Coordinates of C-alpha atoms in Angstrom, one line a residue:
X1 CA 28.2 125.2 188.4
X2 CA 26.1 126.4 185.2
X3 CA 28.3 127.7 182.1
X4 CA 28.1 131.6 182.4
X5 CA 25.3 132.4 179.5
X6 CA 26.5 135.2 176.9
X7 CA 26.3 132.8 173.9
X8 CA 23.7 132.0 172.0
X9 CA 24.3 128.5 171.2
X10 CA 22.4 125.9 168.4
X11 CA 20.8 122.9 169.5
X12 CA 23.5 120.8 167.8
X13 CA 26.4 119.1 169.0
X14 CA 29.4 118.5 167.0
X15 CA 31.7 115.0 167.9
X16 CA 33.8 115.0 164.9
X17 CA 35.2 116.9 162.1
X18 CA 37.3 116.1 158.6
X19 CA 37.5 118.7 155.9
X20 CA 34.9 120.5 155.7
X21 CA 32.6 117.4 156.8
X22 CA 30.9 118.2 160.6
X23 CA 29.0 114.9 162.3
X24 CA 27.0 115.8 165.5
X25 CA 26.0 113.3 168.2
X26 CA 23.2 111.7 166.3
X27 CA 25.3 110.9 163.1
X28 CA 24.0 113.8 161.1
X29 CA 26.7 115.1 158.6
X30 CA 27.2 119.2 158.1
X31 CA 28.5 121.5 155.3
X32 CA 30.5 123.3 157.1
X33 CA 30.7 126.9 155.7
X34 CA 31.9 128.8 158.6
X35 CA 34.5 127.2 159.6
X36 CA 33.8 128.4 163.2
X37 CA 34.6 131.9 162.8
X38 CA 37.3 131.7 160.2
X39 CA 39.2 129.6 162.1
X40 CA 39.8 126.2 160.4
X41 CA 41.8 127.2 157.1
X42 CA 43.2 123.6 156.2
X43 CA 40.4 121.9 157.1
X44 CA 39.3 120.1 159.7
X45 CA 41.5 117.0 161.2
X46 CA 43.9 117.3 158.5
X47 CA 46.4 114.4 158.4
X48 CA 49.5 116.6 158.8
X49 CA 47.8 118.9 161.6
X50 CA 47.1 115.8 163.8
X51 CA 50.3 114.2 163.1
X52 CA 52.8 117.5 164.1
X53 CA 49.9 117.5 167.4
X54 CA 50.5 114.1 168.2
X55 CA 54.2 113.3 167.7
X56 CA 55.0 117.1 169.6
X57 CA 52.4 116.5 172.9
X58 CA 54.5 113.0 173.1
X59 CA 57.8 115.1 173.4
X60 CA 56.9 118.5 174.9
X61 CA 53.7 120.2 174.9
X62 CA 54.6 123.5 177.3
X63 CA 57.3 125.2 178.8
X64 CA 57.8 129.1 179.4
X65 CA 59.4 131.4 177.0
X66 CA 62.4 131.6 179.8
X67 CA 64.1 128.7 177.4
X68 CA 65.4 127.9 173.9
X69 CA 62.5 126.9 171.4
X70 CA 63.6 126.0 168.2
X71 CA 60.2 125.7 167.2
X72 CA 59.5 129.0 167.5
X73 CA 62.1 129.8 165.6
X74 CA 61.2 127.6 162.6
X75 CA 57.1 128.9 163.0
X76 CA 58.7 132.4 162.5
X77 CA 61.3 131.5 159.6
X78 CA 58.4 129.7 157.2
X79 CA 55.5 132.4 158.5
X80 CA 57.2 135.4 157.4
X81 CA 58.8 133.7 154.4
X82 CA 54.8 132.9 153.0
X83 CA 53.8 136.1 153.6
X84 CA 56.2 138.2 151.7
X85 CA 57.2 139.6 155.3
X86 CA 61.0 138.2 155.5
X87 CA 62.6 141.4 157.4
X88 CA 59.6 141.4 160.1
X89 CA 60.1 140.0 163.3
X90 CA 57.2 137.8 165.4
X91 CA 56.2 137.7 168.6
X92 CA 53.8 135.3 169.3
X93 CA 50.9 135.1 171.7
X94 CA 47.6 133.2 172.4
X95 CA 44.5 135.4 170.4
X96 CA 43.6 137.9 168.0
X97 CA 42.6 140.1 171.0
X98 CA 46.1 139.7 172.0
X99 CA 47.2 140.5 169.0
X100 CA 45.7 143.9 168.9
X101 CA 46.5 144.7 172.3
X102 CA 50.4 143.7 171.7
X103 CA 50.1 145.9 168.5
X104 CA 48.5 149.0 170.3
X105 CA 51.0 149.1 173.0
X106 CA 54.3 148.6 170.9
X107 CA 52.6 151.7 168.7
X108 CA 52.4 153.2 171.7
X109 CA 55.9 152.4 172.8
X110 CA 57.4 153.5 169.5
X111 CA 56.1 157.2 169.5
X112 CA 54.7 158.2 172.8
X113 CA 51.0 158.8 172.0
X114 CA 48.0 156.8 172.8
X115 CA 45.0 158.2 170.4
X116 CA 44.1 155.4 167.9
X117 CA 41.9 156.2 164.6
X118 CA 39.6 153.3 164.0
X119 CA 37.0 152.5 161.6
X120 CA 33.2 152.5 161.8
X121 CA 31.8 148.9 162.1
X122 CA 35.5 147.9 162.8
X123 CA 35.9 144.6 165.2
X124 CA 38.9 143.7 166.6
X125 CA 38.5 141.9 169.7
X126 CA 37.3 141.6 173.3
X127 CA 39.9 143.0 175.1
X128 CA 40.9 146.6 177.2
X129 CA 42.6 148.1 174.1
X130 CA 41.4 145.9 171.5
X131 CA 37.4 146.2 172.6
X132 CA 37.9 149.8 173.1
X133 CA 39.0 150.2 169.0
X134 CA 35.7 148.3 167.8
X135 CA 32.6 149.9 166.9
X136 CA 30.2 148.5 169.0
X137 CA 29.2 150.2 172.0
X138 CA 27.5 147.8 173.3
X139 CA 30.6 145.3 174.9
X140 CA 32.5 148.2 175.7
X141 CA 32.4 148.5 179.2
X142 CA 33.1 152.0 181.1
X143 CA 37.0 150.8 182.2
X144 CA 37.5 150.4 178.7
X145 CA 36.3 153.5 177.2
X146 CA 38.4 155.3 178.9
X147 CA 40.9 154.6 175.9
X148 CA 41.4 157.8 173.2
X149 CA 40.0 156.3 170.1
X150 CA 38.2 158.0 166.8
X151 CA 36.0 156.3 164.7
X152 CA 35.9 157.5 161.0
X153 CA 33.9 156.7 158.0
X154 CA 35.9 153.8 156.2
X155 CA 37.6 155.5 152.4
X156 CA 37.4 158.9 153.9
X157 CA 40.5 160.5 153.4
X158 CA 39.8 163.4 154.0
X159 CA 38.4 162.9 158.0
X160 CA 42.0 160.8 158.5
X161 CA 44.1 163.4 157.0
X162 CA 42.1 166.1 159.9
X163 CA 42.4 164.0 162.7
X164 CA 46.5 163.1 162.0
X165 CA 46.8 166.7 161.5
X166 CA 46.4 167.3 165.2
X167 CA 49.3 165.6 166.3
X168 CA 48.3 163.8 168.8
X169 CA 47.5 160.1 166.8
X170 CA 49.2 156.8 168.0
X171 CA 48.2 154.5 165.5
X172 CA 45.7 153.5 162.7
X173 CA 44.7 150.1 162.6
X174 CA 42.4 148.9 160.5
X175 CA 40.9 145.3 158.7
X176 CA 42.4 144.2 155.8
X177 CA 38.3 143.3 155.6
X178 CA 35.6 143.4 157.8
X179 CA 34.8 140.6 159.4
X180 CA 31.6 141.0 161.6
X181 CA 31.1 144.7 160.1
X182 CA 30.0 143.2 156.8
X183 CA 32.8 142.2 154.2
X184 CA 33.6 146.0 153.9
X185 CA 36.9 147.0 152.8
X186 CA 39.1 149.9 152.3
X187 CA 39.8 151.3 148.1
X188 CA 43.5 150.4 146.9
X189 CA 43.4 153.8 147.0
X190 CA 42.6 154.9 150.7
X191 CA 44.9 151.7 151.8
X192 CA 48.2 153.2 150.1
X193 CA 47.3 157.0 151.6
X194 CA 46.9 155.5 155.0
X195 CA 50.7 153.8 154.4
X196 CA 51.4 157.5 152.9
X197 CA 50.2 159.7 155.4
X198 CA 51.0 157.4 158.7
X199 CA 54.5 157.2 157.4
X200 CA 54.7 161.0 157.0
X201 CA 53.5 161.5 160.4
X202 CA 55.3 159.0 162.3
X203 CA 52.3 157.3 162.8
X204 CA 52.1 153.3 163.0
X205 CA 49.7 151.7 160.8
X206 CA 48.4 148.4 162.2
X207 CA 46.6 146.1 159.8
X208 CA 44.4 143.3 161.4
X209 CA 44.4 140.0 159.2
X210 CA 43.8 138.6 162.0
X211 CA 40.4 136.8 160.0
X212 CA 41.4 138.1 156.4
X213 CA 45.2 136.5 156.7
X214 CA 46.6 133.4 156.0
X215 CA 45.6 133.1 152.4
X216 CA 41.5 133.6 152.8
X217 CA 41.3 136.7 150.8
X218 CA 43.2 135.1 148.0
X219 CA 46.9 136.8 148.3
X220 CA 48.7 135.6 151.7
X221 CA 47.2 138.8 153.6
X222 CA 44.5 141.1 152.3
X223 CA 46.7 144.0 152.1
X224 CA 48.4 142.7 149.4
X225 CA 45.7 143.0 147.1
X226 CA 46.5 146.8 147.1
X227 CA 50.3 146.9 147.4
X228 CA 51.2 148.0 150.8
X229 CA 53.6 147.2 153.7
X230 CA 51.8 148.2 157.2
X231 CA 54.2 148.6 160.3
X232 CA 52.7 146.0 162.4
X233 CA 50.3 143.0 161.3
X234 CA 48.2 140.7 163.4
X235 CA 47.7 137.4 162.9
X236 CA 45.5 134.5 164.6
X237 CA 42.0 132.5 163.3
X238 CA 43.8 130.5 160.1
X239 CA 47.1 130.7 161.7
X240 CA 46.8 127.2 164.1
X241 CA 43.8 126.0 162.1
X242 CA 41.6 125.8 165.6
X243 CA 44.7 125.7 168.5
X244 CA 44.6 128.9 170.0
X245 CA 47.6 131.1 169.4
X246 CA 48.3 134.6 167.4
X247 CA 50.8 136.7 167.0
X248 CA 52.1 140.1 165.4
X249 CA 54.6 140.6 162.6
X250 CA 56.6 143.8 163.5
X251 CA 58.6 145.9 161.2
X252 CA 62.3 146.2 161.8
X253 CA 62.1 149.7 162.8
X254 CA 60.7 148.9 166.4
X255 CA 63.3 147.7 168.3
X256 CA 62.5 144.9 171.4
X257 CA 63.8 144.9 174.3
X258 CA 63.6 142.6 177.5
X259 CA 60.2 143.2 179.5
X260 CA 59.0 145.0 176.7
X261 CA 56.4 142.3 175.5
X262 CA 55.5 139.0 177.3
X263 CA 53.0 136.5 177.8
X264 CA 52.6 132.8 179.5
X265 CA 51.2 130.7 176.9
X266 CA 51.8 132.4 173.9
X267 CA 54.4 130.6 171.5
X268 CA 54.6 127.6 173.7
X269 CA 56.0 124.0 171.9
X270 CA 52.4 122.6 170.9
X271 CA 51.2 125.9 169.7
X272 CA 54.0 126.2 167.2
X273 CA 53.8 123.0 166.3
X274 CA 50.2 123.1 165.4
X275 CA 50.7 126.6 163.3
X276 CA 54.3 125.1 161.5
X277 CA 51.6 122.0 160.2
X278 CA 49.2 124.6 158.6
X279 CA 52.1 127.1 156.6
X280 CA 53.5 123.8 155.8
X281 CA 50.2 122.5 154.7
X282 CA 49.5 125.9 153.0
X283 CA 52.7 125.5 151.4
X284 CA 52.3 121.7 149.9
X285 CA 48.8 121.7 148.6
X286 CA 48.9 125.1 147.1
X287 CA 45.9 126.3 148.9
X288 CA 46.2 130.2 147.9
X289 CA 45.9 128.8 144.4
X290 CA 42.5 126.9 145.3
X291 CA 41.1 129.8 146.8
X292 CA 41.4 132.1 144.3
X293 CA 39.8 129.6 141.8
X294 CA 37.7 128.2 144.0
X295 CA 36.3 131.6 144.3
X296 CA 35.8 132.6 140.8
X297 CA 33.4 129.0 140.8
X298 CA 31.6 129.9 144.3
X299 CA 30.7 133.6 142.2
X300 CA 29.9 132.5 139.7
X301 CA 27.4 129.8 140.6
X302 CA 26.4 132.1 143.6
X303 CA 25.6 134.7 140.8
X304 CA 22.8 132.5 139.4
X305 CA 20.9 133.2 142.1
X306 CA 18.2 135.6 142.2
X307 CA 17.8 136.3 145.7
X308 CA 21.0 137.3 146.4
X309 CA 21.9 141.0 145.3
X310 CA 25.5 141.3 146.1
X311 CA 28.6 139.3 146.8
X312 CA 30.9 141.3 149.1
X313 CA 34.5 140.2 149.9
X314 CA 37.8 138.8 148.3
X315 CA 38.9 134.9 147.9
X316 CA 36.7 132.9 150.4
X317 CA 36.1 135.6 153.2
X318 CA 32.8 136.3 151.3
X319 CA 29.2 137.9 152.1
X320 CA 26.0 137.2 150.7
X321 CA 23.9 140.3 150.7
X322 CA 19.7 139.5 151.0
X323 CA 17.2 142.0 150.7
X324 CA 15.9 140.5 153.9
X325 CA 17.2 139.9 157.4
X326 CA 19.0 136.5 157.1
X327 CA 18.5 135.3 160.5
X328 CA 15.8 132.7 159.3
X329 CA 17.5 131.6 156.4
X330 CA 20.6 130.8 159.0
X331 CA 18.5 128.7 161.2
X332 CA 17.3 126.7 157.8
X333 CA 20.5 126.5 156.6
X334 CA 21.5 124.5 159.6
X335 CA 18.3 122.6 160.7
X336 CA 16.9 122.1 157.4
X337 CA 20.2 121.9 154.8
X338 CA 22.7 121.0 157.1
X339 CA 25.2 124.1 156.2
X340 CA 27.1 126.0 159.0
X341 CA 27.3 130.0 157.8
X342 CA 27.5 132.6 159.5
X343 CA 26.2 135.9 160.4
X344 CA 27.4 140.0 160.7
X345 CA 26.5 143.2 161.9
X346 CA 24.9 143.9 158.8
X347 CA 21.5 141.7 159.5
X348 CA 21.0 141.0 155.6
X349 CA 24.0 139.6 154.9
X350 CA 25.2 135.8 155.2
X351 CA 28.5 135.2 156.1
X352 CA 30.8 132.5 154.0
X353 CA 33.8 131.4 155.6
X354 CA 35.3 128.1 154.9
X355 CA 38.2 126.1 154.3
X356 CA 40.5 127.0 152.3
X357 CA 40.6 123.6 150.7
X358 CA 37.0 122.8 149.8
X359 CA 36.6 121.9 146.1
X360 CA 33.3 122.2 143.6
X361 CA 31.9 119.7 144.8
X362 CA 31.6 121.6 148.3
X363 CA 30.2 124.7 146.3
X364 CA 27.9 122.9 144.4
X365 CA 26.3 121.0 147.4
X366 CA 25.9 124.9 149.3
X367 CA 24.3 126.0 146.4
X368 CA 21.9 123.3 146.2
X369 CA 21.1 123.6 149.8
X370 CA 20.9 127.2 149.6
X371 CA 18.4 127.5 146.9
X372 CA 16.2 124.6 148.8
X373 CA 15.7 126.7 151.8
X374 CA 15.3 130.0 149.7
X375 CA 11.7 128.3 149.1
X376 CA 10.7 127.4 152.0
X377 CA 11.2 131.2 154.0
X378 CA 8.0 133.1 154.4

């Protein structure tokens, strides 16, 4: 049976990982930049991360959320402790597009409407709700577009401030910033009159960090930079550092109820046990700290560069702006250097995304592979 075909894939394959260090099947040793979409924030096959894996498979790896899990419990304590969050409840499931979805319905729930503002180049997921609030046509299909949602420019007050006026909006979510829209973000400005105006309005503002949490914008969520509290927050990518789960941190003004929410998987034992290892890891080796001046080296270096016109982004959830499409320079980065990026809807613009632990030395050998390949493109 052939693998259904909707990815384009690299003709590379990857056999083992630690750090930032990628080897494929022939022995040849990666930069890895991209940390496959965000995902691996400690690093990859961190001591700690195995270890919790390891020692909780040999005990219990699933049962259904029909029993006790202290686990859970703990994942929840130390999660919304980090993040500033410690009156928020969690309820965990098994993606970002989960995530969304769960956030969009509890909104829903709370004030008994179902339009949604959403923001142009916005992405937050694959699924019925969560597919029907991104801005790409394109993977929408009909069933799901059957969903009342309004795209508005991103910063632009005044459009929000019409549309809530109608009465009929549900929710607001938005990226703390864009991931595969560009590295685009809202002002400190428009961030606290969205809080302002969906609070007025009984409106529930949903932030996605569901790429630009757990510490890769620098402050725990991006959000922070600009002094808000949203009423629901999504969470997934950093948060099991490559095991799938996600969740939702939910203000204490909803109020659960049995049936309300539920999934299978979601919050099972190995799960939590793989997300406790990365807070915890978070935690010990100070890693906000080393992104924030890990970042100000990256820019700097980065800066030095002639061909590249902008840096986009906060802490290492960064974007390269060419004058150029960068689709070439990815392929040389990867065949040629050896470095993993990634890419965006914005076709000049090279995507940086790694973990959260990489040091100067990291930097300095993307920059030297980066300015090699500049050369050689046409």
């Amino acid at each position: 049976m052939p693998l259904f075909n909707v990815y384009p894939i690299y003709n590379l394959t990857p056999v083992r990982a630690l750090n930032a260090t990628v080897w494929d099947d022939n022995n040849q040793e990666y930069l890895d930049f991209y940390g496959g979409h965000g995902v691996i924030s400690i690093g990859h096959s961190h001591p700690a991360y195995i270890k919790a894996i390891t020692d909780q498979v040999g005990k219990i790896g699933f049962y259904s959320n029909s029993i006790q899990n202290p686990i859970q419990e703990q994942l929840a304590q130390k999660l919304t402790s980090l993040s500033g969050y410690p009156d928020y409840s969690l309820f965990l499931c098994n993606s970002g597009a989960e995530a969304n979805e769960n956030a969009l319905k509890l909104a829903s729930f709370h004030n008994g409407k179902s339009k949604v503002i959403a923001f142009q180049k916005a992405f937050h997921g694959r699924t019925s709700a969560a597919v029907a609030v991104t801005d790409n046509p394109s993977i929408v299909a009909p069933l799901n577009s059957k969903h009342e949602v309004v795209f508005l420019p991103l910063n632009d007050s005044e459009a929000v401030a019409q549309e809530i006026a109608k009465g009929t909006v549900c929710a607001v979510i938005i990226e703390g910033i864009q991931g595969v829209g560009g590295l685009d973000e809202g002002t400190t400005a428009f961030f606290q009159f969205l809080q302002q105006i969906c609070k007025a309005n009984n409106v529930v503002l949903i932030l996605d960090e569901i790429q630009s949490g757990y510490g890769r914008s620098g402050q725990f969520f991006a959000h922070q930079h600009h002094a808000i509290q949203p009423d629901i927050i999504s969470v997934a990518k950093g948060m099991g550092n490559g095991f799938p789960i996600g969740g939702i941190l939910i203000h204490p003004k909803f109020k659960a109820s049995y049936g309300l929410l539920g999934t299978t998987f979601g919050g099972n034992h190995l799960a939590c046990a793989a997300a406790l290892s990365v807070l915890e890891t978070i935690e010990q080796e100070q890693l906000l700290a080393n992104v924030n001046g890990i970042s100000d080296y990256f820019r700097t270096r980065v800066q030095q560069i002639p061909a590249v016109k902008k840096i986009k982004g906060k802490g290492l959830m960064l974007g390269l702006e060419f004058d150029f499409d960068v689709s070439e320079l990815r392929q040389k980065l990867i065949y040629e250097a050896h470095i993993f990026t990634g890419n965006a809807s914005q076709k000049n613009l090279l995507r940086i995304l790694p973990p959260l632990s990489i040091t100067q030395k990291h930097i300095d050998l993307f920059v030297s592979g980066l300015e090699k390949v500049l050369t050689t493109l046409d």
